C-alpha positions as a printed NumPy array, in Angstrom:
array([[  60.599,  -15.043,  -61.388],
       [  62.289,  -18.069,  -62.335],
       [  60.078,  -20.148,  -64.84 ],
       [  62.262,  -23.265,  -65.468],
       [  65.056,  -24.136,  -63.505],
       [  67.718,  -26.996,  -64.875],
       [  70.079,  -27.968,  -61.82 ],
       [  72.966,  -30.397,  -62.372],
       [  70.975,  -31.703,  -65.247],
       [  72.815,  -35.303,  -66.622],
       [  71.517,  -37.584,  -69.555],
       [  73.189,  -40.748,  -70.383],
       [  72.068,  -43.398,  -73.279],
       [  73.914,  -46.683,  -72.406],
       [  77.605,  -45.56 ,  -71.959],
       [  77.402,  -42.371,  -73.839],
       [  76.819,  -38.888,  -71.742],
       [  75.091,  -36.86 ,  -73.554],
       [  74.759,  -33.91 ,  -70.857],
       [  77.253,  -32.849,  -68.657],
       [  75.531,  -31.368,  -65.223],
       [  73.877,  -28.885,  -67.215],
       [  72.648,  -25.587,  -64.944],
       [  70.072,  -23.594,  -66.516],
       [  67.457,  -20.515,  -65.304],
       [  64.816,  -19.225,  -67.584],
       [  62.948,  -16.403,  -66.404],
       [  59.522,  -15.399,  -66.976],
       [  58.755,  -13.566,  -70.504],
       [  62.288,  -14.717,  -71.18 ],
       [  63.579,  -15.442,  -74.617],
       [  66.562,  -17.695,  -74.322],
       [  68.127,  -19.681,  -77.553],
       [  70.222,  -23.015,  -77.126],
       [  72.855,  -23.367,  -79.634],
       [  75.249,  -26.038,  -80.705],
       [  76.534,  -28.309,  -83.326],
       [  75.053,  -31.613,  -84.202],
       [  75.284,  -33.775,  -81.201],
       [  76.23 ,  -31.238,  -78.787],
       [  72.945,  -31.798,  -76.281],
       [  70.467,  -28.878,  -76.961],
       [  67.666,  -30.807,  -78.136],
       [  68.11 ,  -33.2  ,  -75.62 ],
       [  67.77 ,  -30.195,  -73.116],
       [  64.603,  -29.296,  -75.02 ],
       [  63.387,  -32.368,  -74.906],
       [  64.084,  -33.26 ,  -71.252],
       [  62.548,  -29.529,  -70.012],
       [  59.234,  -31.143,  -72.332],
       [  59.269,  -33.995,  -70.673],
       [  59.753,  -36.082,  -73.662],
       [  63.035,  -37.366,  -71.955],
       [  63.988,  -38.554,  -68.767],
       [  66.889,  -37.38 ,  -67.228],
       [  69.223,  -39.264,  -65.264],
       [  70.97 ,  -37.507,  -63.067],
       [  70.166,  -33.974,  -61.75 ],
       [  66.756,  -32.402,  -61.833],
       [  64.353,  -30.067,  -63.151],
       [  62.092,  -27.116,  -61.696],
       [  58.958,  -25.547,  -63.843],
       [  57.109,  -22.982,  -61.878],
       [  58.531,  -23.906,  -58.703],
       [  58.033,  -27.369,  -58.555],
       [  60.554,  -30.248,  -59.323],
       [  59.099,  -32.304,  -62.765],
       [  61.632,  -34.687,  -62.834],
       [  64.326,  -35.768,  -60.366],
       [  65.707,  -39.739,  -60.66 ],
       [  66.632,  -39.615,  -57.53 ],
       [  63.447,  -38.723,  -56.341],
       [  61.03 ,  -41.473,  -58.017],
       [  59.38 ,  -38.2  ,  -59.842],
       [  58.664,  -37.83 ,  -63.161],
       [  55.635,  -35.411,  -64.246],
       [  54.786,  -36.626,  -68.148],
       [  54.318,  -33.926,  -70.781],
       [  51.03 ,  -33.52 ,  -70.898],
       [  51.183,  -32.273,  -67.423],
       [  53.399,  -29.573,  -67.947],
       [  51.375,  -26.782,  -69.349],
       [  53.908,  -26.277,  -72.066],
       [  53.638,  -25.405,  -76.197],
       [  56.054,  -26.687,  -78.238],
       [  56.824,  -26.174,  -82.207],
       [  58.357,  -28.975,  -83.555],
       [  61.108,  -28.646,  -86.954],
       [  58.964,  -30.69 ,  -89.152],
       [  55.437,  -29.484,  -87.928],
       [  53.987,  -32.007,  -86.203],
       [  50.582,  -31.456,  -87.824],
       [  47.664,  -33.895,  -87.66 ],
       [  47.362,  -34.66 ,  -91.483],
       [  43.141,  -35.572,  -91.634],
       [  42.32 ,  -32.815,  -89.554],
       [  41.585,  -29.061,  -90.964],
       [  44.205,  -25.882,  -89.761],
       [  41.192,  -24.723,  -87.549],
       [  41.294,  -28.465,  -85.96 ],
       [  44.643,  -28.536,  -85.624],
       [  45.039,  -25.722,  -83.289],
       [  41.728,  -26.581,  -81.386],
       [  43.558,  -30.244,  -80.773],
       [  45.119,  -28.448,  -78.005],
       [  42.682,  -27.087,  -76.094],
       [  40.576,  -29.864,  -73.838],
       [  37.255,  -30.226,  -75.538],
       [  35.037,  -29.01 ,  -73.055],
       [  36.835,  -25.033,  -73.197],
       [  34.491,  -22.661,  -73.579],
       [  34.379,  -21.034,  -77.332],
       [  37.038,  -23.625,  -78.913],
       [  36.81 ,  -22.877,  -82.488],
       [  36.357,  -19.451,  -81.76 ],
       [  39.648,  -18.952,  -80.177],
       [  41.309,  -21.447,  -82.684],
       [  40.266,  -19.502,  -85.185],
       [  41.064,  -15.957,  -83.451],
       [  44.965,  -17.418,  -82.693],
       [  44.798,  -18.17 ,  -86.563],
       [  44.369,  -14.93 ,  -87.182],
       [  46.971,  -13.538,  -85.041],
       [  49.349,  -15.557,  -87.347],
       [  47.618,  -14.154,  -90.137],
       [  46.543,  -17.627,  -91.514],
       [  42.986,  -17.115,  -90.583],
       [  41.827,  -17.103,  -94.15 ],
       [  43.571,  -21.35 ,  -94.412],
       [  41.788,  -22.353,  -91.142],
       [  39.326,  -24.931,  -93.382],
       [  42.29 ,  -26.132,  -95.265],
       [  44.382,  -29.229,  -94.203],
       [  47.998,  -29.37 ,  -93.574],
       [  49.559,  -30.924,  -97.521],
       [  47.641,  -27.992,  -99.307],
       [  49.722,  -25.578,  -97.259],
       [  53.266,  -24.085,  -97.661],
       [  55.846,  -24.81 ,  -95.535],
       [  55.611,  -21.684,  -94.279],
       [  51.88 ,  -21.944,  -93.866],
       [  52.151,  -25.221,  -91.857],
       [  54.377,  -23.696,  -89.607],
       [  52.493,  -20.775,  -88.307],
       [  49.824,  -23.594,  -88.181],
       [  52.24 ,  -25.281,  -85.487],
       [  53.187,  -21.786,  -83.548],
       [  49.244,  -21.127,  -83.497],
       [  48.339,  -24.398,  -81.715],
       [  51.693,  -24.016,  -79.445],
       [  50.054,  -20.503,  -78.268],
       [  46.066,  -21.06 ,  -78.158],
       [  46.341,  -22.617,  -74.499],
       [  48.302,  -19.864,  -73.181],
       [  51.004,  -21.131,  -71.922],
       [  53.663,  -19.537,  -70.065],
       [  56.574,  -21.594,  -71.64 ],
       [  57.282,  -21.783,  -75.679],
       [  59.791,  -24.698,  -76.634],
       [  61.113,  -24.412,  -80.099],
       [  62.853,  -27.318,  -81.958],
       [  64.838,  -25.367,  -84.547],
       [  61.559,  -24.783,  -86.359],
       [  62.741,  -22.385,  -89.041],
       [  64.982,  -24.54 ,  -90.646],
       [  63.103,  -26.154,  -93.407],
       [  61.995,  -22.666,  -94.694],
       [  63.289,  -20.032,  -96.865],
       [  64.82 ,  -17.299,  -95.914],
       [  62.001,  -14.873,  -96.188],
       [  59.614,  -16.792,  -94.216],
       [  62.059,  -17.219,  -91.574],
       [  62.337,  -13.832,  -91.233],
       [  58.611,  -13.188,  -90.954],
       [  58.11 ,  -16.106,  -88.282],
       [  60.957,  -14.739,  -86.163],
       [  59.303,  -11.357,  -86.015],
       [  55.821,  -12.858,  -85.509],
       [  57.397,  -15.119,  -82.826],
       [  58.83 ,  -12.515,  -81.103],
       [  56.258,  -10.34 ,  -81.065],
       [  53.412,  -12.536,  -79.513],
       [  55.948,  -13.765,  -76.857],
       [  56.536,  -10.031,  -75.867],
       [  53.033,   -9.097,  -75.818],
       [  51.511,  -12.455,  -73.673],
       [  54.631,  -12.662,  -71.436],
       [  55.515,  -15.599,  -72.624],
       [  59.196,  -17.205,  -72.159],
       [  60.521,  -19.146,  -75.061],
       [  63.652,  -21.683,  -75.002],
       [  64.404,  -21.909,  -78.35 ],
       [  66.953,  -24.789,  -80.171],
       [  69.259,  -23.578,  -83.037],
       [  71.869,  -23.999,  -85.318],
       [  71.56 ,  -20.589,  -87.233],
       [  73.179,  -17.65 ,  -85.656],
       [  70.526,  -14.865,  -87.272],
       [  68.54 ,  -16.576,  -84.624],
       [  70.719,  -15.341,  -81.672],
       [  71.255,  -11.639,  -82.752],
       [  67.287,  -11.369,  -83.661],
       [  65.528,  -13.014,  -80.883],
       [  67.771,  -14.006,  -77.793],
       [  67.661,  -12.241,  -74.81 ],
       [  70.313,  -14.674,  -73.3  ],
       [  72.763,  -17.75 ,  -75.587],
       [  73.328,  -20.695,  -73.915],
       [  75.896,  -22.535,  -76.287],
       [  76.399,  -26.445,  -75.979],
       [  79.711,  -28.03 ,  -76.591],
       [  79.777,  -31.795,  -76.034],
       [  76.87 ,  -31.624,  -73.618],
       [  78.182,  -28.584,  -71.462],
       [  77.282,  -25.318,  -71.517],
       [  80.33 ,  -23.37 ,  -72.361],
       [  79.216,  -20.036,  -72.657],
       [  75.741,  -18.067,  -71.027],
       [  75.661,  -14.653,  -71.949],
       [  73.736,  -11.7  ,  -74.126],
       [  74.207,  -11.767,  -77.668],
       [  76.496,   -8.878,  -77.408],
       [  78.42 ,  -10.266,  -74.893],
       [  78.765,  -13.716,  -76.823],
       [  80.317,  -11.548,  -79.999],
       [  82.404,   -9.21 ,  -77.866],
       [  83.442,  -11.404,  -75.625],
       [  83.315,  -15.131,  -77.243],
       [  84.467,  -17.906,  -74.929],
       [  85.887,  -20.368,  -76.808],
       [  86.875,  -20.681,  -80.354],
       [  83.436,  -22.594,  -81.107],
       [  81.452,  -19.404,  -79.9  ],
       [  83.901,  -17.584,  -81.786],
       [  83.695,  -18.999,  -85.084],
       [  79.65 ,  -19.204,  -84.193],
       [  79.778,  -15.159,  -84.077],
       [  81.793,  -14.756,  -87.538],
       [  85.151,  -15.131,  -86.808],
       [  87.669,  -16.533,  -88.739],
       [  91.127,  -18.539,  -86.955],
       [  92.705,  -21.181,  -85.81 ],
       [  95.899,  -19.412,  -86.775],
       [  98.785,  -20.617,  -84.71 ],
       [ 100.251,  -17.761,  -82.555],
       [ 102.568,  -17.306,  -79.73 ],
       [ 102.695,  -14.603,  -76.497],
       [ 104.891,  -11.747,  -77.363],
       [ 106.4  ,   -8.222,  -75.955],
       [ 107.587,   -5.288,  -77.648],
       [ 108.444,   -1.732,  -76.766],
       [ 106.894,   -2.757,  -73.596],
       [ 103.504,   -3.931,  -75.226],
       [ 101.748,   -6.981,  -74.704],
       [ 100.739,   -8.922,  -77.789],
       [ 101.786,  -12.167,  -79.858],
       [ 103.357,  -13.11 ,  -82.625],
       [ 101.82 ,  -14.179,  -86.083],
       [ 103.669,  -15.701,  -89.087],
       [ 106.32 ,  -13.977,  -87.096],
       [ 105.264,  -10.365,  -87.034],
       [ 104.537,   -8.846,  -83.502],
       [ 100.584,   -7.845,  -83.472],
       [  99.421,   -5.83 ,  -79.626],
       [  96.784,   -7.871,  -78.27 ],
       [  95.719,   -8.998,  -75.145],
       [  96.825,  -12.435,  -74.218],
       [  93.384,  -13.818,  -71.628],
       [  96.001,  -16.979,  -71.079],
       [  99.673,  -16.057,  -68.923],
       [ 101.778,  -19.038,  -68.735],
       [ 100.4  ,  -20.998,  -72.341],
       [ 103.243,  -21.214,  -74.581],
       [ 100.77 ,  -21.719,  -77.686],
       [  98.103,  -19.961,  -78.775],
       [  95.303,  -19.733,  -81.35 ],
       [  94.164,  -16.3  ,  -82.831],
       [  90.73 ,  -15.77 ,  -84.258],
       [  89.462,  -12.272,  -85.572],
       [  86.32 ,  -11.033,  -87.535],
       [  86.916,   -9.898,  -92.116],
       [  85.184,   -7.029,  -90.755],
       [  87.805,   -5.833,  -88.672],
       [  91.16 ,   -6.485,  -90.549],
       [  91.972,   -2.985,  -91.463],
       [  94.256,   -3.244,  -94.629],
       [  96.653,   -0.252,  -95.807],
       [  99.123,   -0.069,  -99.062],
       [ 101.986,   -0.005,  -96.356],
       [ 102.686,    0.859,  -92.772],
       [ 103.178,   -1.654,  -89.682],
       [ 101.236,   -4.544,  -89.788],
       [ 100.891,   -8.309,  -91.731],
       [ 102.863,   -8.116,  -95.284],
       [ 100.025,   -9.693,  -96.959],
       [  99.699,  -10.607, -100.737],
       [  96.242,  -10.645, -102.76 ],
       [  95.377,  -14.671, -103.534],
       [  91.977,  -13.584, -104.899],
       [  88.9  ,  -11.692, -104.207],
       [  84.967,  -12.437, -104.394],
       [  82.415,   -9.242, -104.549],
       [  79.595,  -10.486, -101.728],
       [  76.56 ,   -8.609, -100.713],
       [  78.319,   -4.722, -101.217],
       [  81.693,   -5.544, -100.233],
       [  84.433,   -7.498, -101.356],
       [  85.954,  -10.179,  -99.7  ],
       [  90.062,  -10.341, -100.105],
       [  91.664,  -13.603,  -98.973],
       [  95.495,  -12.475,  -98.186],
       [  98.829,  -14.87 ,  -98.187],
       [ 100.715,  -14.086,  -95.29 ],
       [ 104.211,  -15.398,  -95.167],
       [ 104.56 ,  -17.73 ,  -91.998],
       [ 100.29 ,  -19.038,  -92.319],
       [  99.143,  -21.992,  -94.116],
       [  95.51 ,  -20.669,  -94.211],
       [  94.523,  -17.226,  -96.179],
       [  93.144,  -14.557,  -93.911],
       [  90.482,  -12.831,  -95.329],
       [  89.21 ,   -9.33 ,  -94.786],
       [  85.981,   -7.54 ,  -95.784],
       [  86.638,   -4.31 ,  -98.214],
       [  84.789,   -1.564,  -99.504],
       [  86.503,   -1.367, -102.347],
       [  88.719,   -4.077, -104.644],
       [  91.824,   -4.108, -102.731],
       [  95.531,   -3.868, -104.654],
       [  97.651,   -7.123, -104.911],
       [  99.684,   -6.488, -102.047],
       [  98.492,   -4.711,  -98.187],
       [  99.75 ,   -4.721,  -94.703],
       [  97.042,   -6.264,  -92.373],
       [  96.703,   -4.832,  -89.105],
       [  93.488,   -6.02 ,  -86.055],
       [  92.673,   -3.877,  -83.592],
       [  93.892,   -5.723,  -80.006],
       [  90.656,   -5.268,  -78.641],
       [  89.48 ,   -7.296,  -81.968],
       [  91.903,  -10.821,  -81.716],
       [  90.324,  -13.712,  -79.378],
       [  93.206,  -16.122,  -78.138],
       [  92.366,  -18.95 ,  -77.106],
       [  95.242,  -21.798,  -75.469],
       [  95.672,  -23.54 ,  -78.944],
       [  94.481,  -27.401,  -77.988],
       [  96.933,  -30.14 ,  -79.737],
       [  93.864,  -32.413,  -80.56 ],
       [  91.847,  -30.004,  -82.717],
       [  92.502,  -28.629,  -86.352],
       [  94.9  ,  -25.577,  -86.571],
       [  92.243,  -23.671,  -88.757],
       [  88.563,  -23.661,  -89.248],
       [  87.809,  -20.796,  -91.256]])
């Protein structure tokens, strides 16, 4: 069943477009995560699906009914939309104790208030804090604070507002699971706004990435790293590139050409003349000698059990580096597996490499 429904979804401020007829399905018990660079339109999407902004062209479905349409004259305002939301910097009421906090969202007439206030405090394992306010808490604290009073009314729709990423590491780790698992269990969906790519490969069901206020790319995590799109989605799944390249043959073989060497790969583009190449350090095989990139050590950094080897290859401004399990010699040859290089039509107006 389709939950929330975005169709031809437009949102201008003055003479700037900020969303480009954005289409957009989320589906009951759904987790689906919007990511994008800074002013690419996914917390505007957030936002408008909240009904904390108006769109103005388009129109948006929750449970089957239109919320907001321009064109229409409708407009249903937040508080009518049976949504929780978790905000980035908590959102908490400041006088009022943890156990108030989350009992703010339930009308004041609900049956056993504080009771289930305090029982959703548990669930987040905060029950111990409920009597304590918000600025004698940890970040970490307030913010399962925030997901409790998001969940106590049950709602069948989570928004998220990138709200992991004022905490460390650890915590973020232990909110994602706890996330996860009470959306699973209630059948709740969850559109979710991020920057941080450990968000997509632990929580996503579906990626919808933003570029420039369109949606470029709508897939399953492992389709969005197999499979990347563009070089944004690309470089957003690990790769490195931007390396110029050009279509090539040999010995009947389809492939390209970089810093002049004939690499097979599998050109997505017939008829551009130019392309750019972008591949993973993972999956740059090197070897002492053999076919391949004639490659020469620049230098070397030891990162979490491997090293990393940045290579000089004759023909490439930028270093291409490659991910070792042991300290690599001073000179390799650099071969990618076809099924391993994402080309992409190189575009004149953007930087020839991003690493």
């Amino acid at each position: 069943m389709t939950l929330l429904h975005l169709e031809n979804v437009q949102k201008r401020y003055d003479q700037i477009q900020v969303l480009h007829d954005i289409g957009l399905q989320l589906a009951t018990g759904e987790f689906l995560v919007l990511i994008g660079g800074s002013g690419s339109g996914k917390t505007t999407i957030l936002r408008a699906a909240a009904g904390l902004e108006r769109v103005t062209g388009g129109r948006i479905g929750l449970r089957g009914d239109i919320v907001d349409d321009p064109r229409a004259s409708l407009f249903v305002p937040p508080a009518q939309r049976r949504l929780g939301m978790v905000f980035q910097d908590y959102a908490l009421w400041p006088h009022l104790s943890c156990l108030d906090n989350v009992a703010a969202a339930l009308p004041p007439r609900t049956p056993n208030r504080l009771k289930r206030a305090q029982e959703m405090l548990e669930r987040m394992q905060i029950g111990a804090l409920a009597q304590r306010r918000p600025q004698h808490l940890s970040g970490g604290q307030q913010q399962r604070v925030g997901i409790a009073r998001a969940l106590v009314a049950q709602p069948d729709l989570l928004l998220l507002d990138e709200p992991f990423s004022s905490l460390d590491p650890h915590i973020r780790d232990q909110l994602r699971n706890d996330i996860r698992g009470l959306a699973r269990e209630t059948g709740t969906a969850s559109l979710l706004v991020s920057h941080d790519p450990t968000d997509v490969w632990r929580l996503a069901d579906r990626v919808a990435v933003l570029e420039a206020g369109r949606i470029t790319q709508l897939a399953t995590p492992e389709i969005l790293f197999t499979r990347p799109a563009t070089p944004h989605v690309a470089r957003f799944s690990g790769a490195q590139g931007g390396f110029p390249a050009v279509p090539a043959a040999e010995n009947g073989a389809s492939g390209i050409r970089l810093g002049g060497i004939f690499l097979p790969a599998r050109p997505d583009h017939p008829g551009a003349p130019e392309l750019t190449a972008y591949f993973r350090p993972e999956d740059i095989i090197s070897r002492p000698a053999g076919p391949g990139l004639p490659a020469a050590l620049a230098h070397c950094v030891f990162e979490a059990g491997a090293w990393l080897a940045y290579w000089r290859v004759a023909g490439l401004t930028a270093l291409i580096c490659s991910r070792e399990a042991q300290k690599p010699g001073s000179d390799a040859r650099l071969t990618i597996p076809e099924d391993k290089i994402f080309l992409y039509p190189h575009d004149k107006g953007s930087d020839r490499y991003v690493a």
